[in-house]
PDB file of C-alpha atoms in Angstrom:
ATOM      1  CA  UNK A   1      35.918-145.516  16.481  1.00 84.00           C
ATOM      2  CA  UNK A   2      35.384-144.857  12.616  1.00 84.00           C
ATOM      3  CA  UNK A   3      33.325-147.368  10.558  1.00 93.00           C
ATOM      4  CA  UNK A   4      34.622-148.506   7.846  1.00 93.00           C
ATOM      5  CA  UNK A   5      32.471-146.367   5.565  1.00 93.00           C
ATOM      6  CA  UNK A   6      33.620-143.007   6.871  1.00 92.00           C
ATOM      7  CA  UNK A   7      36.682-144.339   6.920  1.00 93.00           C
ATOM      8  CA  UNK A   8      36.828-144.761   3.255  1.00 92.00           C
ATOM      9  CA  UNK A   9      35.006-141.791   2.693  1.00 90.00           C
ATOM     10  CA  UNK A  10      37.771-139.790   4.850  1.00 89.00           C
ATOM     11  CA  UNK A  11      41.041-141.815   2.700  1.00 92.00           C
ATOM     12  CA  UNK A  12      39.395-139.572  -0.624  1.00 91.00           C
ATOM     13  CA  UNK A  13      39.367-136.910   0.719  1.00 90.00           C
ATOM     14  CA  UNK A  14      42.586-137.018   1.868  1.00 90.00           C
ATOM     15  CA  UNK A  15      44.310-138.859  -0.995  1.00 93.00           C
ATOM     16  CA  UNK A  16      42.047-136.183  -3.343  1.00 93.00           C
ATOM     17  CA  UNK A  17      43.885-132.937  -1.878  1.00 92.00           C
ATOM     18  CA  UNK A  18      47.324-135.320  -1.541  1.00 93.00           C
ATOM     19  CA  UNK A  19      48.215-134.461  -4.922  1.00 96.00           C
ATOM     20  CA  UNK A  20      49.853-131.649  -6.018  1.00 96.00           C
ATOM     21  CA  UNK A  21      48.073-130.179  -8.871  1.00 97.00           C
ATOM     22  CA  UNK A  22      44.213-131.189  -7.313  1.00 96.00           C
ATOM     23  CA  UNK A  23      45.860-129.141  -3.993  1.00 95.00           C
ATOM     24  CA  UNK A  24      46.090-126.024  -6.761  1.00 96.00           C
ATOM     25  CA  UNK A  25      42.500-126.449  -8.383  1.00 96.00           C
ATOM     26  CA  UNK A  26      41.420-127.067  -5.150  1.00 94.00           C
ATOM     27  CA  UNK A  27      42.945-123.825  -3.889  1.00 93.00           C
ATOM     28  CA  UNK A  28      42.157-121.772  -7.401  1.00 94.00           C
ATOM     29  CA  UNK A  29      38.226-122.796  -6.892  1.00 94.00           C
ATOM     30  CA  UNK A  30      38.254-121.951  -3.183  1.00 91.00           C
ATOM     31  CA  UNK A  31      39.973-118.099  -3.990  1.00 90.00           C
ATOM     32  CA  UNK A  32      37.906-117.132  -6.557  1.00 87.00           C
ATOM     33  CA  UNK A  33      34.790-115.112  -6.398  1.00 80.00           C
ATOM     34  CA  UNK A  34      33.102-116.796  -8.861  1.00 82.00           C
ATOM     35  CA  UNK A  35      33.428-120.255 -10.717  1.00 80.00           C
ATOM     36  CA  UNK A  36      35.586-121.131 -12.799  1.00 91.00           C
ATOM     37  CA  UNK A  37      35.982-123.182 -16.015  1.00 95.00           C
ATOM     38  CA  UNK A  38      37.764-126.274 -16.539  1.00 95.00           C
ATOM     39  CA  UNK A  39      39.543-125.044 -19.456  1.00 95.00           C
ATOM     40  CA  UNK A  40      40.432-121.701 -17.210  1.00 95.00           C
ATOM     41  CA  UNK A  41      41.718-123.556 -14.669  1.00 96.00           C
ATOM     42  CA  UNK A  42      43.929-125.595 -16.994  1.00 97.00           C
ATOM     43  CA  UNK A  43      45.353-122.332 -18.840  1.00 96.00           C
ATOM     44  CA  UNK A  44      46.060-120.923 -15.272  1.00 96.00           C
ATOM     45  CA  UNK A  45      47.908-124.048 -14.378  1.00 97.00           C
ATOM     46  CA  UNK A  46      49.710-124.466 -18.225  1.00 97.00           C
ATOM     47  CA  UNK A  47      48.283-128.119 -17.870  1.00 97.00           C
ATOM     48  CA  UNK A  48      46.389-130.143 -21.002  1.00 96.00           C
ATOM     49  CA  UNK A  49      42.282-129.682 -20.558  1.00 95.00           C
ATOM     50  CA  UNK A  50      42.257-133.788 -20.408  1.00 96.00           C
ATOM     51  CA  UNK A  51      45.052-134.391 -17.638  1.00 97.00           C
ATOM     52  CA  UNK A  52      43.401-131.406 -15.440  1.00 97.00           C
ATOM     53  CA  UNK A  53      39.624-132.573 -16.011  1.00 96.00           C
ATOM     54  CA  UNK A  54      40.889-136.044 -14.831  1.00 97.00           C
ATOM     55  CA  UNK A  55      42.112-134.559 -11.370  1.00 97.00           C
ATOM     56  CA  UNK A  56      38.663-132.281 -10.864  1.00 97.00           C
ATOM     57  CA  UNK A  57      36.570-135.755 -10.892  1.00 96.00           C
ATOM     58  CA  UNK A  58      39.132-136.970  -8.240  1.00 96.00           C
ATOM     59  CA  UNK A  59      37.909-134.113  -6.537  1.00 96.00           C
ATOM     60  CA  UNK A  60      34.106-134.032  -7.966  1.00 95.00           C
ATOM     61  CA  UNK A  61      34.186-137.498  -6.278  1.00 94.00           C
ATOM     62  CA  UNK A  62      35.622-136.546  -2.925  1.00 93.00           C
ATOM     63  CA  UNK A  63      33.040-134.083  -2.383  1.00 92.00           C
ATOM     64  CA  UNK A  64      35.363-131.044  -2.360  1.00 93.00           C
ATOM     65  CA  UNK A  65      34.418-129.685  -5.500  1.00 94.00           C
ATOM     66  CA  UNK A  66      31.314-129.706  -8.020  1.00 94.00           C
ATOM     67  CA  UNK A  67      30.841-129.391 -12.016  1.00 94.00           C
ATOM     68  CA  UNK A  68      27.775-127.923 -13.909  1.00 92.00           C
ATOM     69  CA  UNK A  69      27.433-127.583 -17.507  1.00 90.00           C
ATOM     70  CA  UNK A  70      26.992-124.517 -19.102  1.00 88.00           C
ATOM     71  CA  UNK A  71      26.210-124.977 -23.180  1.00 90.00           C
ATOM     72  CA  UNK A  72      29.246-126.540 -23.845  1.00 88.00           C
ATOM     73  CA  UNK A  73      31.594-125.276 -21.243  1.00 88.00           C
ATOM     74  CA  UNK A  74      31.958-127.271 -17.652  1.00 92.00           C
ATOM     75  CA  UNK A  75      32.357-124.925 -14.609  1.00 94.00           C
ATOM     76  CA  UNK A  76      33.696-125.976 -11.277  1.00 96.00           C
ATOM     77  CA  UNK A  77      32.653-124.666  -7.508  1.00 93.00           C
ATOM     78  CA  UNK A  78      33.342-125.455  -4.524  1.00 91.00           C
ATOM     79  CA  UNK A  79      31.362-127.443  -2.325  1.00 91.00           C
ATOM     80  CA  UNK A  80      32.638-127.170   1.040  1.00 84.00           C
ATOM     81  CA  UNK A  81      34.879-123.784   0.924  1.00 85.00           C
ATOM     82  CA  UNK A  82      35.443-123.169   4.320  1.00 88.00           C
ATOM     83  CA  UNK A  83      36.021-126.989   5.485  1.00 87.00           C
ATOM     84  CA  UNK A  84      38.934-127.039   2.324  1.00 85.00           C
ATOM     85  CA  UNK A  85      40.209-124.071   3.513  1.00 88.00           C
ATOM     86  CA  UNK A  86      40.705-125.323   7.326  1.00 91.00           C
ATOM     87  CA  UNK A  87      41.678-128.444   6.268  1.00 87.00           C
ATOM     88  CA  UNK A  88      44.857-126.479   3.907  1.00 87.00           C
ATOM     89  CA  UNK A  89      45.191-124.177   7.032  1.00 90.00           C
ATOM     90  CA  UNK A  90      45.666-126.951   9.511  1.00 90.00           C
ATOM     91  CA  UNK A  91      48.481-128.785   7.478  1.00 87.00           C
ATOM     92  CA  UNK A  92      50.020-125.537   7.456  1.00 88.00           C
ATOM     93  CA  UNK A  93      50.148-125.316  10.835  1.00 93.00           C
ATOM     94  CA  UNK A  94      51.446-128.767  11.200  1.00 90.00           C
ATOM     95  CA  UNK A  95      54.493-128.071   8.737  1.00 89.00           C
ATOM     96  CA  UNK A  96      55.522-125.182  10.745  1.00 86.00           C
ATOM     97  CA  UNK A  97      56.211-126.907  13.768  1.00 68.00           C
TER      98      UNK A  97
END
């Protein structure tokens, strides 16, 4: 049985990646070679700087996805590529059957 703790920890994550738009940073992070910037990701996306740096702390928080600083510029990466991309891979599977 899960303790209450992981279960907690385990609701982020899932309500994290349950939203649309943190499903597509999450998945723009994960496909790209090298990090990207917040304001990258939120040209990519054709969503306001604010509303998309509010969903990458939803996911900074989760654990799914980091921020550094560089000068004045924040860059995201992903911390757990693989386990994000099972996790997408497995709901696919489940909405094809």
């Amino acid at each position: 049985m899960l303790a209450e703790e992981e279960i907690q920890k385990l609701s982020n994550i899932f309500s994290a990646i349950g939203n649309p738009i943190r499903l597509r940073i999450l998945t723009l992070v994960n496909e790209t070679e090298r990090p990207l910037h917040i304001k990258a990701v939120a040209k990519i996306l054709k969503r306001d700087y604010a509303a998309v740096y509010r969903h990458v702390k939803v996911l900074e928080e989760s654990g799914l996805l980091g921020i550094y600083e560089v000068g004045r510029s924040r860059v995201l990466y992903s911390k757990n590529a693989e386990i994000a991309k099972q996790l997408i891979e497995i709901a696919k599977t489940m909405i094809q059957k």
